Short mmCIF file of C-alpha atoms in Angstrom, two decimals:
data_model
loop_
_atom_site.label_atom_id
_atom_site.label_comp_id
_atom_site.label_asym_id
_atom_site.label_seq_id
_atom_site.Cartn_x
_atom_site.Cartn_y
_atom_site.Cartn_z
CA UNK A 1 118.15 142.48 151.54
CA UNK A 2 118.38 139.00 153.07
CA UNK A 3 115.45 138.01 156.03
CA UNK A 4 116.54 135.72 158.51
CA UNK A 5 113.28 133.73 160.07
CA UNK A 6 114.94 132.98 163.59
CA UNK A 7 117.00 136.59 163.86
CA UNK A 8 113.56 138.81 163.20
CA UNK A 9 110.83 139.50 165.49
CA UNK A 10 108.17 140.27 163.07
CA UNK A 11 107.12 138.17 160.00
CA UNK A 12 104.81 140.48 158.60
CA UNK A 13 105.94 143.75 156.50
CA UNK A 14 103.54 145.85 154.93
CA UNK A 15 104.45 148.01 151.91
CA UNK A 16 102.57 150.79 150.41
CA UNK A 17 103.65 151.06 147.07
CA UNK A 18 103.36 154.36 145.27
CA UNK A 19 103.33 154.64 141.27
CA UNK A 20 103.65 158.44 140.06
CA UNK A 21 103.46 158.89 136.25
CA UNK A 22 105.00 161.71 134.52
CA UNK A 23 102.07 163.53 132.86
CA UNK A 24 100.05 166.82 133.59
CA UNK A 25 98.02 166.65 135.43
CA UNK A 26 100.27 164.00 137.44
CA UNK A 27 98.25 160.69 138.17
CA UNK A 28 99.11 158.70 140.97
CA UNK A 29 98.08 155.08 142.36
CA UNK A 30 98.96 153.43 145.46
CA UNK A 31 98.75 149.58 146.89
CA UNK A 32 99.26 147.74 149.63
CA UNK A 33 101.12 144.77 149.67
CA UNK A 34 101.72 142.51 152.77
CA UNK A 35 104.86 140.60 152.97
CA UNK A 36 104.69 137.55 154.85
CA UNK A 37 108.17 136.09 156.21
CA UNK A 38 108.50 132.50 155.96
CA UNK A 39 110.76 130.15 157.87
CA UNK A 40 113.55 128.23 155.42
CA UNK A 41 115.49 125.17 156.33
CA UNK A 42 119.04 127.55 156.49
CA UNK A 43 120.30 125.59 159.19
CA UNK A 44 121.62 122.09 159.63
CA UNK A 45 121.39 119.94 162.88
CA UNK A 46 124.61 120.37 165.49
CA UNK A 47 125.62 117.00 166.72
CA UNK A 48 126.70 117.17 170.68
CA UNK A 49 129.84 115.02 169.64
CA UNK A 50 133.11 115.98 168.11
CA UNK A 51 133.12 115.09 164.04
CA UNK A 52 135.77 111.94 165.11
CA UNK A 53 135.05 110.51 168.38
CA UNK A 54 135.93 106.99 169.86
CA UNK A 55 133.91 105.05 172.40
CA UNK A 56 134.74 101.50 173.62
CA UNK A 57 132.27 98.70 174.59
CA UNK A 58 133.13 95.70 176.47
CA UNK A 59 132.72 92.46 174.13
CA UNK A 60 130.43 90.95 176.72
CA UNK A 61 127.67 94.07 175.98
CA UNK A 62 124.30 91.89 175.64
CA UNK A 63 122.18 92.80 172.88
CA UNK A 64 120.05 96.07 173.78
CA UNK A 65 123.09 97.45 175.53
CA UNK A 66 122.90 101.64 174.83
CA UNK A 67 126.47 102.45 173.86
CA UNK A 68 125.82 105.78 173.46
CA UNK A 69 122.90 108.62 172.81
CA UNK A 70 123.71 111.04 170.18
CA UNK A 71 121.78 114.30 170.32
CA UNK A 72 121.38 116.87 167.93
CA UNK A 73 119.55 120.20 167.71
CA UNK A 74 118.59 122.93 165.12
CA UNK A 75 117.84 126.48 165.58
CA UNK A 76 115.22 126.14 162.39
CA UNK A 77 111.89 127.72 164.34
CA UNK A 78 109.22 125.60 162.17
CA UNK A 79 108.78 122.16 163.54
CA UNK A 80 108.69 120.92 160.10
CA UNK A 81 112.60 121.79 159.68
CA UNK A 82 114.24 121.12 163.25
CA UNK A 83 112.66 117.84 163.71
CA UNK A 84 115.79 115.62 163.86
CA UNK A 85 116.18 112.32 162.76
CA UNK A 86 119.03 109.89 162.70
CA UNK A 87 120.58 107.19 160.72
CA UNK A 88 123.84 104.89 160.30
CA UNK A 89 125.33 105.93 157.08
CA UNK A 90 126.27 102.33 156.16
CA UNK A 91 124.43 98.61 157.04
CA UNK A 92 126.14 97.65 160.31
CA UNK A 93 125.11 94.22 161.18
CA UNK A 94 126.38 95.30 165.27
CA UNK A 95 124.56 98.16 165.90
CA UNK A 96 121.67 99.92 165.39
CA UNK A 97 120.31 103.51 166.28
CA UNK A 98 116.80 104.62 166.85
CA UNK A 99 115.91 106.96 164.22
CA UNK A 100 114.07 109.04 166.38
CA UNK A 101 116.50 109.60 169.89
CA UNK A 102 120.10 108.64 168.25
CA UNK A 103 120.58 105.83 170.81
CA UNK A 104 123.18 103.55 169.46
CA UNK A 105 122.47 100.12 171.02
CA UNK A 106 124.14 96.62 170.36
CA UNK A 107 122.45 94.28 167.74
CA UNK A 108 124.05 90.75 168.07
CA UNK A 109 126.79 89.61 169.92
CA UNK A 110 130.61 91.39 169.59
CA UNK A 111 133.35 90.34 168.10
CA UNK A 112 136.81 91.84 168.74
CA UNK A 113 137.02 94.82 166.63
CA UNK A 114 136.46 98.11 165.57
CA UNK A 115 133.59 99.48 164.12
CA UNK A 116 133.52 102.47 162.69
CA UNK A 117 130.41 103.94 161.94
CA UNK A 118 129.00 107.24 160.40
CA UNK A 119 126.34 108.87 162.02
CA UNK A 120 123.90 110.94 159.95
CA UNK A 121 121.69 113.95 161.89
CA UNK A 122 118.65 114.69 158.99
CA UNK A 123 116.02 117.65 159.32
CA UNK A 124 113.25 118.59 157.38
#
């Protein structure tokens, strides 16, 4: 049986286990076991942009311009595994994003161009 942490309401079972031997006179024994539910990192940050997107900044952008704000989010429950953080998959010497709210802001001055970049979403 498979427990998801965000689908149940309780995340506390407890079992009483019964062992019944198979003498005469039959001898029995019993325990109580608690089961404690604890939340895994099953589920990876959603980005609130397609996979492939384009967006187009004017060459005059000063340095600090936002260019855009990716957001992400995670239906983990513990704070320890839907805390997102982001990250440019590659050195960009253009841009930069905050690690902390995905803004993607201008570094140093444009040149004509494209830029592709890879955005990476981390939890946990």
């Amino acid at each position: 049986m498979e427990l998801d942490f965000e689908a149940i309401g309780d995340k506390e079972f407890e079992l009483i286990v019964e062992a019944i031997d198979g003498g005469a006179p039959t001898l029995t024994g019993t325990a109580t076991v608690v089961m404690t539910v604890t939340d895994d990192n099953d589920n990876i940050p959603a980005l609130n942009i397609a996979e492939e997107s384009e967006v187009h900044v004017v060459l005059s952008a000063p340095i600090g311009y936002e260019v855009i704000a990716i957001n992400a989010s995670d239906h983990d429950v513990s704070a320890s595994f839907s805390n997102v953080t982001f990250s440019l998959a590659s050195a960009n010497d253009f841009f930069v994003i905050d690690e902390m709210n995905g803004r993607i802001q201008v570094q140093r001055t444009l040149q004509i161009g494209t830029y592709p970049l890879e955005v990476v979403a981390s939890d946990g």
